[in-house]
Amino acid sequence: MATKHDWTKEEILEIYNKPFMELLYEAATIHRLHHDPNTVQVSTLLSIKTGGCPEDCGYCPQAARYHTDLEGNDLMSVNQVKAQALRAKASGSSRVCMGAAWRNVKDGEEFDNVLEMVRTINKLDMEVCCTLGMLTENQAQRLAEAGLYAYNHNLDSSEEYYKEVISTRGFEDRLKTIDNVRKTNVTVCSGGIIGMGETVEDRAGMLVALSTLNPQPESVPINALVPVEGTPLEEQEQVPIWDMIRMVATTRIVMPETQVRLSAGRTQMSREGQAMCFFAGANSIFAGDKLLTTPNPDVSEDMEMFKALGLNPQKPFVKKSQPESVDAENSKFQNLGEKPKWSRPGHTIDRNIAAQQKAKPKA
């Protein structure tokens, strides 16, 4: 059966709001048609450059404008990253996702170092993913040439609700970056966050934006907001597990071939809750005690859960063959010194401004 690319918000809402058992059964049936239900892809998320981000994302402790007591660090060295990748591989991860708190990629020494990190990890026979902010077509080509397997660029929410969370960049920049990645052989990882105060219609809107991409993203992370003190969303209530299961199940139905990743918020979920998410179609997780800056279950806990549920970690390069890494000196795509004009929408978000003001020391 061909994958459907013209989902409407009404159709997705109808799925999301089905009786719970019916929704679960439908999602699990579709999951088994396209995936091994006993295999889960395990990724390790590594913050290679933490804090100091100029964006105003309402959920993020890495935004320089909010007072979150986050300890920032400069870009890690290639050797530091290699050591962390080897540790991740030994613990059962098949992918390393490197995150840098940048608004967008800038050509220069730091990006050259990231390209070397990509080559290094790919040569360890691990899938490499990066999340570095917006990037141009040439920058995407350079990452592809280095051996990048996936690029993560989340849509975060629906286009409508996005404006209530972020004012420093536009939703269209997210789509443009994904389009630039699609001009290479790199796979796309793009999802969002629930529990930011959005409506169920907004959740459906986000899934419309993702599912109507052609091809659909190979990986879709579903995050539950982890409220961090000092951020504008610090007082949001925790998302009920039922909402997470419904979101996973709906994602699985509208994007049958995608790997659905159970991402942030797992520390607040019971093993039983996570098991229901796996049953509903989640087949990827982040392992390790931290997701960039927020807590995550320890790897040994996850392996115990896998054992109890009879789950096995997915081997690398099962869904797509391993890319070749071209060394820097043989690279066809060079540093162009690009300075693209990414959008700055210009509207204001009251709660973001309030959090920023709160962070200012009193005179």
mmCIF file of C-alpha atoms in Angstrom:
data_model
loop_
_atom_site.group_PDB
_atom_site.id
_atom_site.type_symbol
_atom_site.label_atom_id
_atom_site.label_comp_id
_atom_site.label_asym_id
_atom_site.label_seq_id
_atom_site.Cartn_x
_atom_site.Cartn_y
_atom_site.Cartn_z
ATOM 1 C CA MET A 1 0.000 0.000 0.000
ATOM 2 C CA ALA A 2 1.450 3.391 -1.043
ATOM 3 C CA THR A 3 2.231 5.901 1.695
ATOM 4 C CA LYS A 4 -0.377 8.676 1.894
ATOM 5 C CA HIS A 5 1.036 12.216 1.602
ATOM 6 C CA ASP A 6 -2.149 14.278 1.629
ATOM 7 C CA TRP A 7 -3.341 13.898 5.210
ATOM 8 C CA THR A 8 -5.660 16.653 6.424
ATOM 9 C CA LYS A 9 -5.918 17.986 9.952
ATOM 10 C CA GLU A 10 -9.484 16.636 10.181
ATOM 11 C CA GLU A 11 -8.369 13.109 9.224
ATOM 12 C CA ILE A 12 -5.523 13.154 11.735
ATOM 13 C CA LEU A 13 -7.774 14.473 14.516
ATOM 14 C CA GLU A 14 -10.218 11.658 13.792
ATOM 15 C CA ILE A 15 -7.398 9.135 14.269
ATOM 16 C CA TYR A 16 -6.001 10.829 17.409
ATOM 17 C CA ASN A 17 -9.443 10.915 19.062
ATOM 18 C CA LYS A 18 -10.406 7.287 18.369
ATOM 19 C CA PRO A 19 -11.339 5.074 21.321
ATOM 20 C CA PHE A 20 -8.001 4.279 22.969
ATOM 21 C CA MET A 21 -7.987 0.493 22.417
ATOM 22 C CA GLU A 22 -9.055 0.872 18.803
ATOM 23 C CA LEU A 23 -6.290 3.423 18.160
ATOM 24 C CA LEU A 24 -3.693 1.183 19.800
ATOM 25 C CA TYR A 25 -4.760 -1.859 17.788
ATOM 26 C CA GLU A 26 -4.684 0.004 14.467
ATOM 27 C CA ALA A 27 -1.275 1.539 15.172
ATOM 28 C CA ALA A 28 0.210 -1.783 16.319
ATOM 29 C CA THR A 29 -1.128 -3.539 13.195
ATOM 30 C CA ILE A 30 0.436 -0.928 10.880
ATOM 31 C CA HIS A 31 3.667 -1.045 12.892
ATOM 32 C CA ARG A 32 4.008 -4.790 12.326
ATOM 33 C CA LEU A 33 3.454 -4.433 8.584
ATOM 34 C CA HIS A 34 6.464 -2.134 8.219
ATOM 35 C CA HIS A 35 8.826 -2.887 11.123
ATOM 36 C CA ASP A 36 10.082 -5.652 13.399
ATOM 37 C CA PRO A 37 8.029 -4.973 16.573
ATOM 38 C CA ASN A 38 10.786 -6.399 18.786
ATOM 39 C CA THR A 39 13.572 -4.145 17.497
ATOM 40 C CA VAL A 40 14.245 -0.608 18.733
ATOM 41 C CA GLN A 41 16.855 1.763 17.308
ATOM 42 C CA VAL A 42 19.037 3.244 20.085
ATOM 43 C CA SER A 43 20.675 6.662 19.642
ATOM 44 C CA THR A 44 23.006 8.565 21.947
ATOM 45 C CA LEU A 45 22.604 12.349 21.991
ATOM 46 C CA LEU A 46 25.796 14.281 22.608
ATOM 47 C CA SER A 47 25.917 18.043 23.251
ATOM 48 C CA ILE A 48 29.121 19.071 21.453
ATOM 49 C CA LYS A 49 28.545 22.780 22.181
ATOM 50 C CA THR A 50 26.265 23.720 25.081
ATOM 51 C CA GLY A 51 24.512 26.986 25.951
ATOM 52 C CA GLY A 52 24.783 30.534 24.671
ATOM 53 C CA CYS A 53 22.205 30.126 21.901
ATOM 54 C CA PRO A 54 20.809 33.455 20.592
ATOM 55 C CA GLU A 55 17.310 32.026 19.913
ATOM 56 C CA ASP A 56 14.324 32.533 22.242
ATOM 57 C CA CYS A 57 12.731 29.033 22.100
ATOM 58 C CA GLY A 58 10.405 29.001 25.105
ATOM 59 C CA TYR A 59 11.248 25.422 26.111
ATOM 60 C CA CYS A 60 15.042 25.619 25.908
ATOM 61 C CA PRO A 61 17.499 26.089 28.793
ATOM 62 C CA GLN A 62 20.299 26.703 26.258
ATOM 63 C CA ALA A 63 18.896 30.105 25.232
ATOM 64 C CA ALA A 64 21.387 32.715 26.433
ATOM 65 C CA ARG A 65 18.586 35.148 27.363
ATOM 66 C CA TYR A 66 17.045 32.890 30.060
ATOM 67 C CA HIS A 67 18.457 32.344 33.542
ATOM 68 C CA THR A 68 18.645 28.558 33.898
ATOM 69 C CA ASP A 69 21.985 28.005 35.695
ATOM 70 C CA LEU A 70 23.122 25.988 32.696
ATOM 71 C CA GLU A 71 26.858 25.439 32.486
ATOM 72 C CA GLY A 72 27.881 26.186 28.909
ATOM 73 C CA ASN A 73 30.870 24.764 27.103
ATOM 74 C CA ASP A 74 32.778 25.511 23.926
ATOM 75 C CA LEU A 75 32.873 23.083 21.006
ATOM 76 C CA MET A 76 34.260 19.687 22.042
ATOM 77 C CA SER A 77 37.394 18.318 20.376
ATOM 78 C CA VAL A 78 37.300 15.522 17.805
ATOM 79 C CA ASN A 79 39.084 13.200 20.271
ATOM 80 C CA GLN A 80 36.546 13.932 23.027
ATOM 81 C CA VAL A 81 33.704 13.138 20.643
ATOM 82 C CA LYS A 82 35.384 9.918 19.469
ATOM 83 C CA ALA A 83 35.772 8.733 23.087
ATOM 84 C CA GLN A 84 32.063 9.411 23.767
ATOM 85 C CA ALA A 85 31.063 7.627 20.539
ATOM 86 C CA LEU A 86 33.050 4.513 21.488
ATOM 87 C CA ARG A 87 31.359 4.538 24.900
ATOM 88 C CA ALA A 88 27.942 4.822 23.229
ATOM 89 C CA LYS A 89 28.742 1.963 20.834
ATOM 90 C CA ALA A 90 29.825 -0.284 23.727
ATOM 91 C CA SER A 91 26.519 0.387 25.512
ATOM 92 C CA GLY A 92 24.395 -0.688 22.517
ATOM 93 C CA SER A 93 23.799 2.551 20.564
ATOM 94 C CA SER A 94 23.871 2.359 16.781
ATOM 95 C CA ARG A 95 23.739 6.130 16.248
ATOM 96 C CA VAL A 96 25.396 9.214 17.727
ATOM 97 C CA CYS A 97 23.481 12.482 17.348
ATOM 98 C CA MET A 98 25.653 15.562 17.878
ATOM 99 C CA GLY A 99 23.891 18.753 18.933
ATOM 100 C CA ALA A 100 25.364 22.267 18.939
ATOM 101 C CA ALA A 101 23.519 25.251 20.412
ATOM 102 C CA TRP A 102 23.752 27.299 17.220
ATOM 103 C CA ARG A 103 21.055 29.307 15.427
ATOM 104 C CA ASN A 104 22.535 28.210 12.102
ATOM 105 C CA VAL A 105 25.712 26.669 10.729
ATOM 106 C CA LYS A 106 28.490 29.154 9.954
ATOM 107 C CA ASP A 107 31.301 28.270 7.571
ATOM 108 C CA GLY A 108 34.684 28.268 9.295
ATOM 109 C CA GLU A 109 36.920 26.366 11.688
ATOM 110 C CA GLU A 110 34.162 25.146 14.036
ATOM 111 C CA PHE A 111 32.109 23.677 11.189
ATOM 112 C CA ASP A 112 35.284 22.093 9.747
ATOM 113 C CA ASN A 113 35.804 20.420 13.148
ATOM 114 C CA VAL A 114 32.206 19.122 13.132
ATOM 115 C CA LEU A 115 32.797 17.644 9.655
ATOM 116 C CA GLU A 116 35.858 15.845 11.062
ATOM 117 C CA MET A 117 33.732 14.514 13.940
ATOM 118 C CA VAL A 118 31.244 13.151 11.380
ATOM 119 C CA ARG A 119 34.048 11.384 9.449
ATOM 120 C CA THR A 120 35.485 9.963 12.687
ATOM 121 C CA ILE A 121 32.190 8.491 13.951
ATOM 122 C CA ASN A 122 31.163 7.129 10.539
ATOM 123 C CA LYS A 123 34.498 5.276 10.398
ATOM 124 C CA LEU A 124 33.545 3.621 13.724
ATOM 125 C CA ASP A 125 30.655 2.002 11.776
ATOM 126 C CA MET A 126 28.030 4.017 13.602
ATOM 127 C CA GLU A 127 25.253 6.133 12.111
ATOM 128 C CA VAL A 128 25.956 9.854 12.585
ATOM 129 C CA CYS A 129 23.254 12.475 13.057
ATOM 130 C CA CYS A 130 23.722 16.211 13.605
ATOM 131 C CA THR A 131 21.428 18.951 14.860
ATOM 132 C CA LEU A 132 23.174 22.274 14.258
ATOM 133 C CA GLY A 133 20.363 24.682 13.377
ATOM 134 C CA MET A 134 19.565 26.031 9.926
ATOM 135 C CA LEU A 135 21.907 25.157 7.087
ATOM 136 C CA THR A 136 22.374 25.933 3.398
ATOM 137 C CA GLU A 137 22.406 23.443 0.540
ATOM 138 C CA ASN A 138 26.214 23.618 0.269
ATOM 139 C CA GLN A 139 26.612 23.010 4.015
ATOM 140 C CA ALA A 140 24.258 20.024 3.750
ATOM 141 C CA GLN A 141 26.366 18.683 0.853
ATOM 142 C CA ARG A 142 29.538 19.052 2.930
ATOM 143 C CA LEU A 143 27.966 17.086 5.797
ATOM 144 C CA ALA A 144 26.793 14.399 3.370
ATOM 145 C CA GLU A 145 30.276 14.129 1.885
ATOM 146 C CA ALA A 146 31.762 13.714 5.380
ATOM 147 C CA GLY A 147 29.498 10.682 5.929
ATOM 148 C CA LEU A 148 26.467 12.096 7.745
ATOM 149 C CA TYR A 149 23.604 9.603 8.001
ATOM 150 C CA ALA A 150 20.824 11.873 9.332
ATOM 151 C CA TYR A 151 20.133 15.542 10.027
ATOM 152 C CA ASN A 152 17.736 16.540 12.801
ATOM 153 C CA HIS A 153 15.681 19.718 12.460
ATOM 154 C CA ASN A 154 12.462 19.599 14.455
ATOM 155 C CA LEU A 155 9.351 21.529 13.436
ATOM 156 C CA ASP A 156 8.549 21.728 17.192
ATOM 157 C CA SER A 157 4.787 22.318 16.786
ATOM 158 C CA SER A 158 2.165 23.365 14.249
ATOM 159 C CA GLU A 159 2.952 26.426 12.121
ATOM 160 C CA GLU A 160 0.273 28.358 14.056
ATOM 161 C CA TYR A 161 1.497 27.483 17.567
ATOM 162 C CA TYR A 162 5.173 27.793 16.618
ATOM 163 C CA LYS A 163 4.692 31.592 16.761
ATOM 164 C CA GLU A 164 3.651 31.266 20.432
ATOM 165 C CA VAL A 165 6.908 29.526 21.368
ATOM 166 C CA ILE A 166 9.622 31.073 19.163
ATOM 167 C CA SER A 167 9.959 34.590 17.738
ATOM 168 C CA THR A 168 13.564 34.617 16.534
ATOM 169 C CA ARG A 169 13.124 32.430 13.464
ATOM 170 C CA GLY A 170 10.333 31.468 11.104
ATOM 171 C CA PHE A 171 8.615 28.121 10.548
ATOM 172 C CA GLU A 172 9.493 28.381 6.841
ATOM 173 C CA ASP A 173 13.219 28.324 7.777
ATOM 174 C CA ARG A 174 12.661 24.879 9.301
ATOM 175 C CA LEU A 175 11.093 23.636 6.073
ATOM 176 C CA LYS A 176 13.828 25.252 3.949
ATOM 177 C CA THR A 177 16.550 23.510 5.967
ATOM 178 C CA ILE A 178 14.791 20.138 5.564
ATOM 179 C CA ASP A 179 14.535 20.866 1.829
ATOM 180 C CA ASN A 180 18.293 21.579 1.692
ATOM 181 C CA VAL A 181 19.009 18.250 3.423
ATOM 182 C CA ARG A 182 16.721 16.469 0.920
ATOM 183 C CA LYS A 183 19.017 17.630 -1.917
ATOM 184 C CA THR A 184 21.660 15.246 -0.508
ATOM 185 C CA ASN A 185 21.664 11.544 0.396
ATOM 186 C CA VAL A 186 21.279 12.383 4.126
ATOM 187 C CA THR A 187 18.103 11.149 5.842
ATOM 188 C CA VAL A 188 15.772 13.567 7.648
ATOM 189 C CA CYS A 189 14.940 13.440 11.355
ATOM 190 C CA SER A 190 12.175 15.882 12.294
ATOM 191 C CA GLY A 191 9.507 15.863 14.976
ATOM 192 C CA GLY A 192 8.293 18.038 17.804
ATOM 193 C CA ILE A 193 7.324 18.590 21.413
ATOM 194 C CA ILE A 194 3.969 18.126 23.091
ATOM 195 C CA GLY A 195 2.973 19.681 26.400
ATOM 196 C CA MET A 196 3.929 23.292 25.581
ATOM 197 C CA GLY A 197 0.348 24.527 26.018
ATOM 198 C CA GLU A 198 -0.716 23.630 22.481
ATOM 199 C CA THR A 199 -4.134 22.227 21.574
ATOM 200 C CA VAL A 200 -4.804 18.769 20.134
ATOM 201 C CA GLU A 201 -5.461 20.615 16.840
ATOM 202 C CA ASP A 202 -1.887 21.952 16.995
ATOM 203 C CA ARG A 203 -0.555 18.429 17.482
ATOM 204 C CA ALA A 204 -2.507 17.336 14.425
ATOM 205 C CA GLY A 205 -1.197 20.394 12.541
ATOM 206 C CA MET A 206 2.387 19.387 13.268
ATOM 207 C CA LEU A 207 1.696 15.869 11.965
ATOM 208 C CA VAL A 208 0.113 17.360 8.807
ATOM 209 C CA ALA A 209 3.311 19.373 8.188
ATOM 210 C CA LEU A 210 5.507 16.285 8.669
ATOM 211 C CA SER A 211 3.355 13.682 6.897
ATOM 212 C CA THR A 212 2.784 15.820 3.788
ATOM 213 C CA LEU A 213 6.533 16.090 3.192
ATOM 214 C CA ASN A 214 7.478 13.823 0.287
ATOM 215 C CA PRO A 215 9.331 11.718 1.209
ATOM 216 C CA GLN A 216 8.231 11.692 4.836
ATOM 217 C CA PRO A 217 11.031 12.038 7.438
ATOM 218 C CA GLU A 218 12.868 8.760 8.063
ATOM 219 C CA SER A 219 12.804 9.536 11.790
ATOM 220 C CA VAL A 220 10.244 11.490 13.860
ATOM 221 C CA PRO A 221 11.087 12.238 17.516
ATOM 222 C CA ILE A 222 8.081 12.779 19.796
ATOM 223 C CA ASN A 223 9.210 14.750 22.849
ATOM 224 C CA ALA A 224 7.252 15.447 26.034
ATOM 225 C CA LEU A 225 8.166 18.883 27.379
ATOM 226 C CA VAL A 226 10.540 18.772 30.335
ATOM 227 C CA PRO A 227 9.824 22.130 32.062
ATOM 228 C CA VAL A 228 13.086 23.783 33.142
ATOM 229 C CA GLU A 229 13.190 26.502 35.782
ATOM 230 C CA GLY A 230 14.034 29.874 34.269
ATOM 231 C CA THR A 231 12.496 29.129 30.854
ATOM 232 C CA PRO A 232 9.154 30.657 29.780
ATOM 233 C CA LEU A 233 7.518 27.208 29.948
ATOM 234 C CA GLU A 234 8.792 26.362 33.445
ATOM 235 C CA GLU A 235 5.265 26.099 34.900
ATOM 236 C CA GLN A 236 3.721 23.836 32.257
ATOM 237 C CA GLU A 237 2.150 20.683 33.649
ATOM 238 C CA GLN A 238 3.585 17.312 32.726
ATOM 239 C CA VAL A 239 1.962 15.682 29.693
ATOM 240 C CA PRO A 240 -0.248 12.714 30.648
ATOM 241 C CA ILE A 241 1.156 9.393 29.416
ATOM 242 C CA TRP A 242 -2.113 8.800 27.541
ATOM 243 C CA ASP A 243 -1.364 11.857 25.382
ATOM 244 C CA MET A 244 2.108 10.511 24.583
ATOM 245 C CA ILE A 245 0.709 7.097 23.606
ATOM 246 C CA ARG A 246 -1.993 8.707 21.436
ATOM 247 C CA MET A 247 0.619 10.926 19.751
ATOM 248 C CA VAL A 248 2.947 7.980 19.064
ATOM 249 C CA ALA A 249 0.085 5.846 17.729
ATOM 250 C CA THR A 250 -1.218 8.629 15.465
ATOM 251 C CA THR A 251 2.291 9.324 14.151
ATOM 252 C CA ARG A 252 2.730 5.638 13.386
ATOM 253 C CA ILE A 253 -0.546 5.484 11.419
ATOM 254 C CA VAL A 254 0.110 8.597 9.300
ATOM 255 C CA MET A 255 3.823 7.846 8.773
ATOM 256 C CA PRO A 256 3.959 4.042 8.564
ATOM 257 C CA GLU A 257 7.575 3.631 7.390
ATOM 258 C CA THR A 258 9.100 6.274 9.661
ATOM 259 C CA GLN A 259 11.022 5.377 12.806
ATOM 260 C CA VAL A 260 9.105 7.036 15.651
ATOM 261 C CA ARG A 261 11.445 8.054 18.454
ATOM 262 C CA LEU A 262 10.370 8.234 22.080
ATOM 263 C CA SER A 263 12.529 11.196 23.077
ATOM 264 C CA ALA A 264 12.539 13.747 25.926
ATOM 265 C CA GLY A 265 10.346 13.111 28.941
ATOM 266 C CA ARG A 266 11.032 9.387 29.390
ATOM 267 C CA THR A 267 12.269 9.879 32.968
ATOM 268 C CA GLN A 268 8.705 10.869 33.887
ATOM 269 C CA MET A 269 7.260 7.732 32.234
ATOM 270 C CA SER A 270 6.823 4.358 33.896
ATOM 271 C CA ARG A 271 8.140 1.258 32.151
ATOM 272 C CA GLU A 272 4.545 0.245 31.552
ATOM 273 C CA GLY A 273 3.863 3.597 29.870
ATOM 274 C CA GLN A 274 6.933 3.218 27.666
ATOM 275 C CA ALA A 275 5.930 -0.359 26.818
ATOM 276 C CA MET A 276 2.566 0.916 25.559
ATOM 277 C CA CYS A 277 4.394 3.493 23.423
ATOM 278 C CA PHE A 278 6.513 0.692 21.883
ATOM 279 C CA PHE A 279 3.352 -1.334 21.268
ATOM 280 C CA ALA A 280 1.757 1.717 19.614
ATOM 281 C CA GLY A 281 4.645 2.067 17.176
ATOM 282 C CA ALA A 282 7.619 3.784 18.829
ATOM 283 C CA ASN A 283 10.760 1.998 17.665
ATOM 284 C CA SER A 284 13.578 4.347 18.566
ATOM 285 C CA ILE A 285 14.865 5.940 21.797
ATOM 286 C CA PHE A 286 17.652 8.163 23.009
ATOM 287 C CA ALA A 287 19.885 6.390 25.534
ATOM 288 C CA GLY A 288 22.244 7.993 28.045
ATOM 289 C CA ASP A 289 21.738 9.962 31.243
ATOM 290 C CA LYS A 290 21.223 13.301 29.431
ATOM 291 C CA LEU A 291 19.425 14.620 26.354
ATOM 292 C CA LEU A 292 21.580 17.677 25.649
ATOM 293 C CA THR A 293 20.682 19.296 29.002
ATOM 294 C CA THR A 294 17.637 17.441 30.359
ATOM 295 C CA PRO A 295 17.647 14.173 32.361
ATOM 296 C CA ASN A 296 17.168 10.798 30.651
ATOM 297 C CA PRO A 297 17.042 7.200 31.961
ATOM 298 C CA ASP A 298 20.427 5.511 32.450
ATOM 299 C CA VAL A 299 21.518 3.075 29.708
ATOM 300 C CA SER A 300 21.538 0.122 32.124
ATOM 301 C CA GLU A 301 17.900 0.878 33.067
ATOM 302 C CA ASP A 302 16.954 0.876 29.391
ATOM 303 C CA MET A 303 18.710 -2.435 28.776
ATOM 304 C CA GLU A 304 16.842 -3.944 31.754
ATOM 305 C CA MET A 305 13.571 -2.681 30.257
ATOM 306 C CA PHE A 306 14.519 -4.118 26.838
ATOM 307 C CA LYS A 307 15.191 -7.483 28.495
ATOM 308 C CA ALA A 308 11.834 -7.457 30.301
ATOM 309 C CA LEU A 309 10.002 -6.605 27.049
ATOM 310 C CA GLY A 310 12.043 -8.908 24.799
ATOM 311 C CA LEU A 311 13.313 -5.947 22.735
ATOM 312 C CA ASN A 312 16.604 -5.900 20.834
ATOM 313 C CA PRO A 313 18.699 -2.860 19.831
ATOM 314 C CA GLN A 314 18.681 -2.282 16.074
ATOM 315 C CA LYS A 315 21.993 -2.713 14.295
ATOM 316 C CA PRO A 316 23.394 0.288 12.361
ATOM 317 C CA PHE A 317 22.644 0.813 8.656
ATOM 318 C CA VAL A 318 19.614 -1.501 8.565
ATOM 319 C CA LYS A 319 17.289 1.037 6.920
ATOM 320 C CA LYS A 320 19.886 2.608 4.618
ATOM 321 C CA SER A 321 23.434 1.616 3.673
ATOM 322 C CA GLN A 322 26.444 3.255 5.296
ATOM 323 C CA PRO A 323 27.578 6.453 3.537
ATOM 324 C CA GLU A 324 31.206 6.809 2.482
ATOM 325 C CA SER A 325 33.313 9.492 4.138
ATOM 326 C CA VAL A 326 35.325 11.711 1.811
ATOM 327 C CA ASP A 327 38.425 13.140 3.490
ATOM 328 C CA ALA A 328 38.661 16.936 3.730
ATOM 329 C CA GLU A 329 41.454 17.217 1.169
ATOM 330 C CA ASN A 330 39.407 15.329 -1.439
ATOM 331 C CA SER A 331 36.189 17.223 -0.807
ATOM 332 C CA LYS A 332 34.252 18.472 -3.835
ATOM 333 C CA PHE A 333 32.217 20.951 -1.770
ATOM 334 C CA GLN A 334 34.242 23.739 -0.180
ATOM 335 C CA ASN A 335 33.732 26.464 2.421
ATOM 336 C CA LEU A 336 31.872 29.221 0.538
ATOM 337 C CA GLY A 337 31.841 31.653 3.466
ATOM 338 C CA GLU A 338 28.070 31.925 3.083
ATOM 339 C CA LYS A 339 26.087 34.448 5.115
ATOM 340 C CA PRO A 340 22.456 33.519 4.412
ATOM 341 C CA LYS A 341 19.660 35.762 5.680
ATOM 342 C CA TRP A 342 17.475 33.501 7.797
ATOM 343 C CA SER A 343 14.227 35.134 8.850
ATOM 344 C CA ARG A 344 13.554 37.010 12.084
ATOM 345 C CA PRO A 345 9.761 37.272 12.256
ATOM 346 C CA GLY A 346 9.770 40.301 14.544
ATOM 347 C CA HIS A 347 6.719 39.559 16.707
ATOM 348 C CA THR A 348 6.984 39.347 20.493
ATOM 349 C CA ILE A 349 5.937 36.601 22.912
ATOM 350 C CA ASP A 350 4.961 37.996 26.314
ATOM 351 C CA ARG A 351 6.017 34.972 28.386
ATOM 352 C CA ASN A 352 9.416 34.837 26.645
ATOM 353 C CA ILE A 353 10.008 38.526 27.393
ATOM 354 C CA ALA A 354 8.864 38.027 31.013
ATOM 355 C CA ALA A 355 11.346 35.154 31.477
ATOM 356 C CA GLN A 356 14.107 37.282 29.974
ATOM 357 C CA GLN A 357 13.329 40.222 32.262
ATOM 358 C CA LYS A 358 13.259 37.910 35.266
ATOM 359 C CA ALA A 359 16.744 36.777 34.395
ATOM 360 C CA LYS A 360 18.180 40.312 34.497
ATOM 361 C CA PRO A 361 20.075 41.068 37.707
ATOM 362 C CA LYS A 362 18.580 43.894 39.755
ATOM 363 C CA ALA A 363 20.459 47.177 39.607
#
